[in-house]
Amino acid sequence: MKKVLLTLLALTLLAAHANSCAAADRAGMDSSRRWIDRPWEIRYIMFVGESEMMAAMVAAARKQNLKTMRSESRDTYIDANEFFEPFAKLKAGPAATLGIFVIPFDKDGRIGGASKQLRMLRGRHNLLDHMVAVDAESDSGKLYYLADWSQGIPGNDMFSPAVCSVWDESRYGALWNDSDHAGGFGCREWTAQLYQDDRPYIDVTSYSPHGSFIGNFVGWSRFIDPRKPVIGLQGKTWLCLHDCPPGEQPGLIPDMRKWTAKHHYPMPEQPSHQPLYPNSKYLDDIDEADRR
């Protein structure tokens, strides 16, 4: 039953995003293939979620992509989630396994990593503020949607621009509740920590009234950013997920106090609330932008 529910949720999310992208493309007169003229800046994009959810997203993307390619309608994007395997599985306690898929880029935007299909592609940033992947040699052929390039709140550069995902479309809206399994940590919280020069790591924990866990999110980093370990708390278990300190691999952090002392880091602190940057805190700025 759980697997069926996860698959249905994944299909709903992917279909909703495909529809919104197609509508944006129609309005933008094929701006999906007009590139932002600036050097490629992103070193990696990583996708994290419960292992079963990640597998469901891969299966749902494959199913949705077949439907899109067989349809007479011209949808702009093919969903790159189809190629998010093999993804790394990280044991995060007796009842939790995380799925982690990292897409590394070189400075020309060419994709590396474990997926043979993705290695034939390169990253592009289009005029619709979408991060897409296209054929590395010709820029032609299918467009694979990776993530959104969110400009955030007008006039606020604390957490934007940011690489965001479909999960973030609801995370910062009025209907969000703290029992959502995706978690209160999202792309704005990630980016705020990435941009803080004096912060040595990125804590991806969703601190919920029901307990601490690592939810669904997308993370990223640029070539100009210092490498920051990505850490998170699942129940009572601390983990390093990516860019761990030299000599360390992703996995369990047995003692967080000893680990932070060893690397001269401060102990992680639980924020007062999450999400930290919901739209409701910036309604005046959003309304002003809408009136322009």
PDB file of C-alpha atoms in Angstrom:
ATOM      1  CA  MET A   1       0.000   0.000   0.000  1.00  0.00           C
ATOM      2  CA  LYS A   2       2.797   2.425   0.901  1.00  0.00           C
ATOM      3  CA  LYS A   3       4.502   1.823  -2.443  1.00  0.00           C
ATOM      4  CA  VAL A   4       1.249   2.487  -4.312  1.00  0.00           C
ATOM      5  CA  LEU A   5       0.685   5.743  -2.413  1.00  0.00           C
ATOM      6  CA  LEU A   6       4.250   6.890  -3.071  1.00  0.00           C
ATOM      7  CA  THR A   7       3.889   6.159  -6.771  1.00  0.00           C
ATOM      8  CA  LEU A   8       0.602   8.057  -6.969  1.00  0.00           C
ATOM      9  CA  LEU A   9       2.135  11.032  -5.174  1.00  0.00           C
ATOM     10  CA  ALA A  10       5.165  10.991  -7.466  1.00  0.00           C
ATOM     11  CA  LEU A  11       2.985  10.844 -10.587  1.00  0.00           C
ATOM     12  CA  THR A  12       0.821  13.707  -9.338  1.00  0.00           C
ATOM     13  CA  LEU A  13       3.828  15.922  -8.650  1.00  0.00           C
ATOM     14  CA  LEU A  14       5.497  15.181 -11.966  1.00  0.00           C
ATOM     15  CA  ALA A  15       2.317  15.653 -13.987  1.00  0.00           C
ATOM     16  CA  ALA A  16       1.532  18.937 -12.266  1.00  0.00           C
ATOM     17  CA  HIS A  17       4.999  20.242 -12.963  1.00  0.00           C
ATOM     18  CA  ALA A  18       4.922  19.087 -16.580  1.00  0.00           C
ATOM     19  CA  ASN A  19       1.661  20.955 -17.116  1.00  0.00           C
ATOM     20  CA  SER A  20       3.002  24.154 -15.575  1.00  0.00           C
ATOM     21  CA  CYS A  21       6.191  23.968 -17.656  1.00  0.00           C
ATOM     22  CA  ALA A  22       4.193  23.424 -20.850  1.00  0.00           C
ATOM     23  CA  ALA A  23       1.993  26.413 -20.060  1.00  0.00           C
ATOM     24  CA  ALA A  24       5.038  28.553 -19.305  1.00  0.00           C
ATOM     25  CA  ASP A  25       6.593  27.540 -22.600  1.00  0.00           C
ATOM     26  CA  ARG A  26       3.486  28.446 -24.595  1.00  0.00           C
ATOM     27  CA  ALA A  27       3.462  31.842 -22.917  1.00  0.00           C
ATOM     28  CA  GLY A  28       7.197  32.267 -23.469  1.00  0.00           C
ATOM     29  CA  MET A  29       7.188  31.398 -27.192  1.00  0.00           C
ATOM     30  CA  ASP A  30       9.697  28.590 -26.787  1.00  0.00           C
ATOM     31  CA  SER A  31      11.947  30.474 -24.383  1.00  0.00           C
ATOM     32  CA  SER A  32      12.788  27.005 -23.082  1.00  0.00           C
ATOM     33  CA  ARG A  33      15.528  26.836 -25.760  1.00  0.00           C
ATOM     34  CA  ARG A  34      16.862  30.327 -25.290  1.00  0.00           C
ATOM     35  CA  TRP A  35      19.827  30.213 -22.936  1.00  0.00           C
ATOM     36  CA  ILE A  36      20.999  32.678 -20.316  1.00  0.00           C
ATOM     37  CA  ASP A  37      24.271  34.043 -21.683  1.00  0.00           C
ATOM     38  CA  ARG A  38      26.652  33.541 -18.782  1.00  0.00           C
ATOM     39  CA  PRO A  39      29.240  30.936 -17.750  1.00  0.00           C
ATOM     40  CA  TRP A  40      27.995  27.760 -16.091  1.00  0.00           C
ATOM     41  CA  GLU A  41      28.424  28.194 -12.328  1.00  0.00           C
ATOM     42  CA  ILE A  42      26.989  25.090 -10.685  1.00  0.00           C
ATOM     43  CA  ARG A  43      29.323  22.380  -9.389  1.00  0.00           C
ATOM     44  CA  TYR A  44      26.595  19.950  -8.372  1.00  0.00           C
ATOM     45  CA  ILE A  45      22.880  19.514  -7.801  1.00  0.00           C
ATOM     46  CA  MET A  46      21.776  16.840  -5.342  1.00  0.00           C
ATOM     47  CA  PHE A  47      18.369  15.316  -4.778  1.00  0.00           C
ATOM     48  CA  VAL A  48      17.521  13.719  -1.430  1.00  0.00           C
ATOM     49  CA  GLY A  49      14.476  11.862  -0.192  1.00  0.00           C
ATOM     50  CA  GLU A  50      13.294   8.640   1.353  1.00  0.00           C
ATOM     51  CA  SER A  51      14.715   5.764  -0.667  1.00  0.00           C
ATOM     52  CA  GLU A  52      11.287   4.357  -1.574  1.00  0.00           C
ATOM     53  CA  MET A  53      10.122   7.798  -2.669  1.00  0.00           C
ATOM     54  CA  MET A  54      13.196   8.247  -4.870  1.00  0.00           C
ATOM     55  CA  ALA A  55      12.505   4.883  -6.539  1.00  0.00           C
ATOM     56  CA  ALA A  56       8.852   5.860  -7.023  1.00  0.00           C
ATOM     57  CA  MET A  57       9.903   9.174  -8.614  1.00  0.00           C
ATOM     58  CA  VAL A  58      12.185   7.355 -11.067  1.00  0.00           C
ATOM     59  CA  ALA A  59       9.392   4.946 -12.025  1.00  0.00           C
ATOM     60  CA  ALA A  60       6.818   7.741 -12.264  1.00  0.00           C
ATOM     61  CA  ALA A  61       9.102   9.869 -14.446  1.00  0.00           C
ATOM     62  CA  ARG A  62       9.692   6.936 -16.786  1.00  0.00           C
ATOM     63  CA  LYS A  63       5.942   6.390 -17.097  1.00  0.00           C
ATOM     64  CA  GLN A  64       5.205  10.095 -17.568  1.00  0.00           C
ATOM     65  CA  ASN A  65       7.951  10.466 -20.170  1.00  0.00           C
ATOM     66  CA  LEU A  66       6.570   7.595 -22.244  1.00  0.00           C
ATOM     67  CA  LYS A  67       3.139   9.217 -22.118  1.00  0.00           C
ATOM     68  CA  THR A  68       4.589  12.588 -23.126  1.00  0.00           C
ATOM     69  CA  MET A  69       6.531  11.206 -26.082  1.00  0.00           C
ATOM     70  CA  ARG A  70       3.519   9.244 -27.358  1.00  0.00           C
ATOM     71  CA  SER A  71       1.160  12.176 -27.031  1.00  0.00           C
ATOM     72  CA  GLU A  72       0.236  14.399 -29.944  1.00  0.00           C
ATOM     73  CA  SER A  73       0.610  17.453 -27.735  1.00  0.00           C
ATOM     74  CA  ARG A  74       4.004  19.142 -27.614  1.00  0.00           C
ATOM     75  CA  ASP A  75       5.173  19.178 -24.025  1.00  0.00           C
ATOM     76  CA  THR A  76       8.440  21.028 -23.635  1.00  0.00           C
ATOM     77  CA  TYR A  77      10.275  18.859 -21.164  1.00  0.00           C
ATOM     78  CA  ILE A  78      11.164  15.262 -20.521  1.00  0.00           C
ATOM     79  CA  ASP A  79      11.691  14.626 -16.817  1.00  0.00           C
ATOM     80  CA  ALA A  80      15.308  13.847 -15.938  1.00  0.00           C
ATOM     81  CA  ASN A  81      14.172  11.934 -12.835  1.00  0.00           C
ATOM     82  CA  GLU A  82      14.010   8.924 -15.125  1.00  0.00           C
ATOM     83  CA  PHE A  83      17.812   8.773 -15.052  1.00  0.00           C
ATOM     84  CA  PHE A  84      18.253   9.261 -11.285  1.00  0.00           C
ATOM     85  CA  GLU A  85      19.582   5.768 -10.779  1.00  0.00           C
ATOM     86  CA  PRO A  86      21.533   4.146  -9.439  1.00  0.00           C
ATOM     87  CA  PHE A  87      21.113   6.500  -6.506  1.00  0.00           C
ATOM     88  CA  ALA A  88      23.092   6.094  -3.306  1.00  0.00           C
ATOM     89  CA  LYS A  89      21.282   4.546  -0.356  1.00  0.00           C
ATOM     90  CA  LEU A  90      22.272   5.729   3.087  1.00  0.00           C
ATOM     91  CA  LYS A  91      21.007   3.883   6.157  1.00  0.00           C
ATOM     92  CA  ALA A  92      19.606   6.511   8.503  1.00  0.00           C
ATOM     93  CA  GLY A  93      18.389   4.434  11.416  1.00  0.00           C
ATOM     94  CA  PRO A  94      16.491   1.187  11.940  1.00  0.00           C
ATOM     95  CA  ALA A  95      13.471   2.220   9.861  1.00  0.00           C
ATOM     96  CA  ALA A  96      14.833   4.826   7.440  1.00  0.00           C
ATOM     97  CA  THR A  97      16.964   4.690   4.304  1.00  0.00           C
ATOM     98  CA  LEU A  98      17.758   7.845   2.375  1.00  0.00           C
ATOM     99  CA  GLY A  99      18.110   8.008  -1.374  1.00  0.00           C
ATOM    100  CA  ILE A 100      20.732  10.487  -2.626  1.00  0.00           C
ATOM    101  CA  PHE A 101      21.400  11.347  -6.251  1.00  0.00           C
ATOM    102  CA  VAL A 102      24.137  13.832  -7.069  1.00  0.00           C
ATOM    103  CA  ILE A 103      24.573  15.389 -10.521  1.00  0.00           C
ATOM    104  CA  PRO A 104      28.131  16.761 -10.859  1.00  0.00           C
ATOM    105  CA  PHE A 105      29.011  19.299 -13.548  1.00  0.00           C
ATOM    106  CA  ASP A 106      32.238  20.587 -15.002  1.00  0.00           C
ATOM    107  CA  LYS A 107      32.718  24.279 -15.766  1.00  0.00           C
ATOM    108  CA  ASP A 108      31.266  23.801 -19.264  1.00  0.00           C
ATOM    109  CA  GLY A 109      28.101  22.340 -17.752  1.00  0.00           C
ATOM    110  CA  ARG A 110      28.873  18.796 -18.874  1.00  0.00           C
ATOM    111  CA  ILE A 111      27.378  16.197 -16.543  1.00  0.00           C
ATOM    112  CA  GLY A 112      29.432  13.488 -14.863  1.00  0.00           C
ATOM    113  CA  GLY A 113      28.430  10.832 -12.364  1.00  0.00           C
ATOM    114  CA  ALA A 114      26.994   7.336 -12.459  1.00  0.00           C
ATOM    115  CA  SER A 115      24.181   7.732 -14.995  1.00  0.00           C
ATOM    116  CA  LYS A 116      25.290   6.838 -18.516  1.00  0.00           C
ATOM    117  CA  GLN A 117      22.346   8.727 -20.021  1.00  0.00           C
ATOM    118  CA  LEU A 118      23.056  11.933 -18.085  1.00  0.00           C
ATOM    119  CA  ARG A 119      26.758  11.827 -18.990  1.00  0.00           C
ATOM    120  CA  MET A 120      25.777  12.504 -22.601  1.00  0.00           C
ATOM    121  CA  LEU A 121      24.124  15.779 -21.566  1.00  0.00           C
ATOM    122  CA  ARG A 122      25.100  19.219 -20.356  1.00  0.00           C
ATOM    123  CA  GLY A 123      23.343  21.664 -18.067  1.00  0.00           C
ATOM    124  CA  ARG A 124      21.692  24.791 -19.414  1.00  0.00           C
ATOM    125  CA  HIS A 125      19.835  27.691 -17.808  1.00  0.00           C
ATOM    126  CA  ASN A 126      16.988  28.969 -19.979  1.00  0.00           C
ATOM    127  CA  LEU A 127      14.986  32.199 -20.081  1.00  0.00           C
ATOM    128  CA  LEU A 128      12.140  30.521 -18.171  1.00  0.00           C
ATOM    129  CA  ASP A 129      14.527  30.142 -15.210  1.00  0.00           C
ATOM    130  CA  HIS A 130      14.610  26.384 -15.518  1.00  0.00           C
ATOM    131  CA  MET A 131      17.722  24.261 -15.171  1.00  0.00           C
ATOM    132  CA  VAL A 132      17.612  21.780 -18.046  1.00  0.00           C
ATOM    133  CA  ALA A 133      19.892  19.215 -19.643  1.00  0.00           C
ATOM    134  CA  VAL A 134      20.429  18.887 -23.389  1.00  0.00           C
ATOM    135  CA  ASP A 135      22.696  16.966 -25.738  1.00  0.00           C
ATOM    136  CA  ALA A 136      26.255  17.910 -24.798  1.00  0.00           C
ATOM    137  CA  GLU A 137      27.436  18.227 -28.397  1.00  0.00           C
ATOM    138  CA  SER A 138      24.578  19.929 -30.226  1.00  0.00           C
ATOM    139  CA  ASP A 139      22.207  21.530 -27.685  1.00  0.00           C
ATOM    140  CA  SER A 140      19.436  19.965 -29.764  1.00  0.00           C
ATOM    141  CA  GLY A 141      17.065  17.082 -29.206  1.00  0.00           C
ATOM    142  CA  LYS A 142      15.098  16.493 -26.040  1.00  0.00           C
ATOM    143  CA  LEU A 143      15.018  18.933 -23.156  1.00  0.00           C
ATOM    144  CA  TYR A 144      15.331  17.258 -19.760  1.00  0.00           C
ATOM    145  CA  TYR A 145      13.989  19.217 -16.816  1.00  0.00           C
ATOM    146  CA  LEU A 146      16.310  19.203 -13.772  1.00  0.00           C
ATOM    147  CA  ALA A 147      15.171  21.953 -11.409  1.00  0.00           C
ATOM    148  CA  ASP A 148      14.008  25.555 -11.134  1.00  0.00           C
ATOM    149  CA  TRP A 149      16.274  28.570 -10.823  1.00  0.00           C
ATOM    150  CA  SER A 150      14.237  30.537  -8.309  1.00  0.00           C
ATOM    151  CA  GLN A 151      14.640  34.283  -7.974  1.00  0.00           C
ATOM    152  CA  GLY A 152      12.960  34.090  -4.566  1.00  0.00           C
ATOM    153  CA  ILE A 153      11.484  37.228  -3.015  1.00  0.00           C
ATOM    154  CA  PRO A 154      12.000  40.543  -4.860  1.00  0.00           C
ATOM    155  CA  GLY A 155      14.832  42.507  -3.280  1.00  0.00           C
ATOM    156  CA  ASN A 156      15.943  39.639  -1.033  1.00  0.00           C
ATOM    157  CA  ASP A 157      19.286  37.980  -1.727  1.00  0.00           C
ATOM    158  CA  MET A 158      19.592  36.091   1.570  1.00  0.00           C
ATOM    159  CA  PHE A 159      18.247  32.874   0.052  1.00  0.00           C
ATOM    160  CA  SER A 160      18.098  33.573  -3.658  1.00  0.00           C
ATOM    161  CA  PRO A 161      18.723  32.946  -6.397  1.00  0.00           C
ATOM    162  CA  ALA A 162      18.439  29.258  -5.607  1.00  0.00           C
ATOM    163  CA  VAL A 163      18.085  25.873  -7.244  1.00  0.00           C
ATOM    164  CA  CYS A 164      14.639  24.630  -6.175  1.00  0.00           C
ATOM    165  CA  SER A 165      12.421  21.616  -6.839  1.00  0.00           C
ATOM    166  CA  VAL A 166       8.765  20.748  -7.225  1.00  0.00           C
ATOM    167  CA  TRP A 167       8.585  20.163  -3.462  1.00  0.00           C
ATOM    168  CA  ASP A 168       9.361  23.826  -2.821  1.00  0.00           C
ATOM    169  CA  GLU A 169       6.352  25.058  -4.775  1.00  0.00           C
ATOM    170  CA  SER A 170       4.119  24.087  -1.847  1.00  0.00           C
ATOM    171  CA  ARG A 171       6.658  24.262   0.988  1.00  0.00           C
ATOM    172  CA  TYR A 172       6.615  28.058   1.150  1.00  0.00           C
ATOM    173  CA  GLY A 173       2.920  28.546   0.412  1.00  0.00           C
ATOM    174  CA  ALA A 174      -0.057  29.185   2.666  1.00  0.00           C
ATOM    175  CA  LEU A 175      -1.242  25.562   2.745  1.00  0.00           C
ATOM    176  CA  TRP A 176       1.967  24.132   4.180  1.00  0.00           C
ATOM    177  CA  ASN A 177       1.746  22.287   7.500  1.00  0.00           C
ATOM    178  CA  ASP A 178       4.530  20.967   9.702  1.00  0.00           C
ATOM    179  CA  SER A 179       3.331  17.373   9.463  1.00  0.00           C
ATOM    180  CA  ASP A 180       4.128  17.184   5.745  1.00  0.00           C
ATOM    181  CA  HIS A 181       6.498  14.287   5.118  1.00  0.00           C
ATOM    182  CA  ALA A 182       8.604  16.409   2.726  1.00  0.00           C
ATOM    183  CA  GLY A 183       9.886  18.398   5.717  1.00  0.00           C
ATOM    184  CA  GLY A 184      10.260  22.082   6.525  1.00  0.00           C
ATOM    185  CA  PHE A 185      13.813  22.278   5.171  1.00  0.00           C
ATOM    186  CA  GLY A 186      13.891  23.341   1.536  1.00  0.00           C
ATOM    187  CA  CYS A 187      15.820  25.212  -1.114  1.00  0.00           C
ATOM    188  CA  ARG A 188      15.647  28.582   0.658  1.00  0.00           C
ATOM    189  CA  GLU A 189      17.068  27.163   3.884  1.00  0.00           C
ATOM    190  CA  TRP A 190      19.802  25.397   1.920  1.00  0.00           C
ATOM    191  CA  THR A 191      20.742  28.488  -0.068  1.00  0.00           C
ATOM    192  CA  ALA A 192      20.802  30.775   2.980  1.00  0.00           C
ATOM    193  CA  GLN A 193      23.350  28.439   4.600  1.00  0.00           C
ATOM    194  CA  LEU A 194      25.309  28.132   1.348  1.00  0.00           C
ATOM    195  CA  TYR A 195      25.601  31.912   1.101  1.00  0.00           C
ATOM    196  CA  GLN A 196      26.701  32.420   4.730  1.00  0.00           C
ATOM    197  CA  ASP A 197      30.481  32.667   4.517  1.00  0.00           C
ATOM    198  CA  ASP A 198      31.012  31.956   8.213  1.00  0.00           C
ATOM    199  CA  ARG A 199      28.848  28.812   8.247  1.00  0.00           C
ATOM    200  CA  PRO A 200      31.071  25.717   7.824  1.00  0.00           C
ATOM    201  CA  TYR A 201      28.376  23.156   6.943  1.00  0.00           C
ATOM    202  CA  ILE A 202      24.810  22.847   5.643  1.00  0.00           C
ATOM    203  CA  ASP A 203      22.350  21.307   8.125  1.00  0.00           C
ATOM    204  CA  VAL A 204      19.476  19.782   6.144  1.00  0.00           C
ATOM    205  CA  THR A 205      17.457  18.593   9.125  1.00  0.00           C
ATOM    206  CA  SER A 206      13.710  19.137   9.133  1.00  0.00           C
ATOM    207  CA  TYR A 207      13.088  19.998  12.783  1.00  0.00           C
ATOM    208  CA  SER A 208       9.486  18.935  13.294  1.00  0.00           C
ATOM    209  CA  PRO A 209       7.339  18.877  16.451  1.00  0.00           C
ATOM    210  CA  HIS A 210       7.026  15.169  15.707  1.00  0.00           C
ATOM    211  CA  GLY A 211      10.786  14.619  15.637  1.00  0.00           C
ATOM    212  CA  SER A 212      13.832  15.469  13.571  1.00  0.00           C
ATOM    213  CA  PHE A 213      14.256  13.903  10.152  1.00  0.00           C
ATOM    214  CA  ILE A 214      15.747  14.391   6.698  1.00  0.00           C
ATOM    215  CA  GLY A 215      12.976  15.095   4.213  1.00  0.00           C
ATOM    216  CA  ASN A 216      12.742  15.720   0.468  1.00  0.00           C
ATOM    217  CA  PHE A 217      14.885  18.536  -0.865  1.00  0.00           C
ATOM    218  CA  VAL A 218      17.263  19.660  -3.578  1.00  0.00           C
ATOM    219  CA  GLY A 219      20.709  21.048  -2.767  1.00  0.00           C
ATOM    220  CA  TRP A 220      23.406  22.655  -4.869  1.00  0.00           C
ATOM    221  CA  SER A 221      26.722  24.458  -4.857  1.00  0.00           C
ATOM    222  CA  ARG A 222      28.744  26.650  -7.196  1.00  0.00           C
ATOM    223  CA  PHE A 223      32.403  26.415  -8.162  1.00  0.00           C
ATOM    224  CA  ILE A 224      33.084  29.625  -6.212  1.00  0.00           C
ATOM    225  CA  ASP A 225      31.585  28.249  -2.988  1.00  0.00           C
ATOM    226  CA  PRO A 226      33.783  26.590  -0.365  1.00  0.00           C
ATOM    227  CA  ARG A 227      33.035  22.901   0.044  1.00  0.00           C
ATOM    228  CA  LYS A 228      30.615  22.553   2.933  1.00  0.00           C
ATOM    229  CA  PRO A 229      29.755  19.184   4.477  1.00  0.00           C
ATOM    230  CA  VAL A 230      26.061  18.377   4.133  1.00  0.00           C
ATOM    231  CA  ILE A 231      24.816  17.013   7.457  1.00  0.00           C
ATOM    232  CA  GLY A 232      21.419  16.079   8.874  1.00  0.00           C
ATOM    233  CA  LEU A 233      19.703  14.496  11.860  1.00  0.00           C
ATOM    234  CA  GLN A 234      17.427  11.507  11.337  1.00  0.00           C
ATOM    235  CA  GLY A 235      15.772  10.715  14.651  1.00  0.00           C
ATOM    236  CA  LYS A 236      18.763  10.602  16.974  1.00  0.00           C
ATOM    237  CA  THR A 237      21.275   9.737  14.249  1.00  0.00           C
ATOM    238  CA  TRP A 238      23.538  12.372  12.694  1.00  0.00           C
ATOM    239  CA  LEU A 239      24.737  11.738   9.153  1.00  0.00           C
ATOM    240  CA  CYS A 240      27.090  13.315   6.659  1.00  0.00           C
ATOM    241  CA  LEU A 241      25.433  13.103   3.245  1.00  0.00           C
ATOM    242  CA  HIS A 242      27.860  14.811   0.859  1.00  0.00           C
ATOM    243  CA  ASP A 243      31.114  16.797   0.663  1.00  0.00           C
ATOM    244  CA  CYS A 244      32.219  15.276   3.949  1.00  0.00           C
ATOM    245  CA  PRO A 245      35.506  16.497   5.466  1.00  0.00           C
ATOM    246  CA  PRO A 246      38.737  15.094   3.983  1.00  0.00           C
ATOM    247  CA  GLY A 247      39.216  11.452   4.848  1.00  0.00           C
ATOM    248  CA  GLU A 248      35.530  10.891   5.629  1.00  0.00           C
ATOM    249  CA  GLN A 249      32.840   9.196   3.562  1.00  0.00           C
ATOM    250  CA  PRO A 250      29.077   9.757   3.623  1.00  0.00           C
ATOM    251  CA  GLY A 251      27.523   7.903   6.521  1.00  0.00           C
ATOM    252  CA  LEU A 252      27.009   7.904  10.258  1.00  0.00           C
ATOM    253  CA  ILE A 253      28.499  10.570  12.528  1.00  0.00           C
ATOM    254  CA  PRO A 254      28.756   8.556  15.779  1.00  0.00           C
ATOM    255  CA  ASP A 255      29.252  11.539  18.091  1.00  0.00           C
ATOM    256  CA  MET A 256      28.337  15.018  16.862  1.00  0.00           C
ATOM    257  CA  ARG A 257      30.132  16.834  19.689  1.00  0.00           C
ATOM    258  CA  LYS A 258      33.378  15.006  18.964  1.00  0.00           C
ATOM    259  CA  TRP A 259      32.921  15.501  15.208  1.00  0.00           C
ATOM    260  CA  THR A 260      32.370  19.253  15.487  1.00  0.00           C
ATOM    261  CA  ALA A 261      35.263  19.613  17.946  1.00  0.00           C
ATOM    262  CA  LYS A 262      37.562  17.641  15.627  1.00  0.00           C
ATOM    263  CA  HIS A 263      36.814  19.976  12.707  1.00  0.00           C
ATOM    264  CA  HIS A 264      36.522  23.151  14.816  1.00  0.00           C
ATOM    265  CA  TYR A 265      32.863  23.576  13.877  1.00  0.00           C
ATOM    266  CA  PRO A 266      30.088  24.913  16.111  1.00  0.00           C
ATOM    267  CA  MET A 267      27.360  22.504  17.188  1.00  0.00           C
ATOM    268  CA  PRO A 268      24.233  22.617  15.010  1.00  0.00           C
ATOM    269  CA  GLU A 269      21.370  24.592  16.520  1.00  0.00           C
ATOM    270  CA  GLN A 270      17.692  23.947  15.993  1.00  0.00           C
ATOM    271  CA  PRO A 271      15.950  26.923  14.342  1.00  0.00           C
ATOM    272  CA  SER A 272      12.937  28.513  15.998  1.00  0.00           C
ATOM    273  CA  HIS A 273      10.659  27.312  13.187  1.00  0.00           C
ATOM    274  CA  GLN A 274      10.631  25.866   9.683  1.00  0.00           C
ATOM    275  CA  PRO A 275      10.350  26.752   6.929  1.00  0.00           C
ATOM    276  CA  LEU A 276      12.412  29.766   7.929  1.00  0.00           C
ATOM    277  CA  TYR A 277      11.452  31.794   4.858  1.00  0.00           C
ATOM    278  CA  PRO A 278       7.779  31.197   3.978  1.00  0.00           C
ATOM    279  CA  ASN A 279       6.040  33.519   1.540  1.00  0.00           C
ATOM    280  CA  SER A 280       3.854  34.788   4.389  1.00  0.00           C
ATOM    281  CA  LYS A 281       6.828  36.737   5.796  1.00  0.00           C
ATOM    282  CA  TYR A 282       7.231  38.687   2.552  1.00  0.00           C
ATOM    283  CA  LEU A 283       3.667  39.412   1.408  1.00  0.00           C
ATOM    284  CA  ASP A 284       4.284  43.155   0.960  1.00  0.00           C
ATOM    285  CA  ASP A 285       7.278  42.495  -1.301  1.00  0.00           C
ATOM    286  CA  ILE A 286       5.359  39.886  -3.303  1.00  0.00           C
ATOM    287  CA  ASP A 287       2.330  42.162  -3.706  1.00  0.00           C
ATOM    288  CA  GLU A 288       4.528  45.048  -4.858  1.00  0.00           C
ATOM    289  CA  ALA A 289       6.202  42.831  -7.463  1.00  0.00           C
ATOM    290  CA  ASP A 290       2.818  41.614  -8.725  1.00  0.00           C
ATOM    291  CA  ARG A 291       1.642  45.202  -9.221  1.00  0.00           C
ATOM    292  CA  ARG A 292       4.590  46.079 -11.460  1.00  0.00           C
TER     293      ARG A 292
END
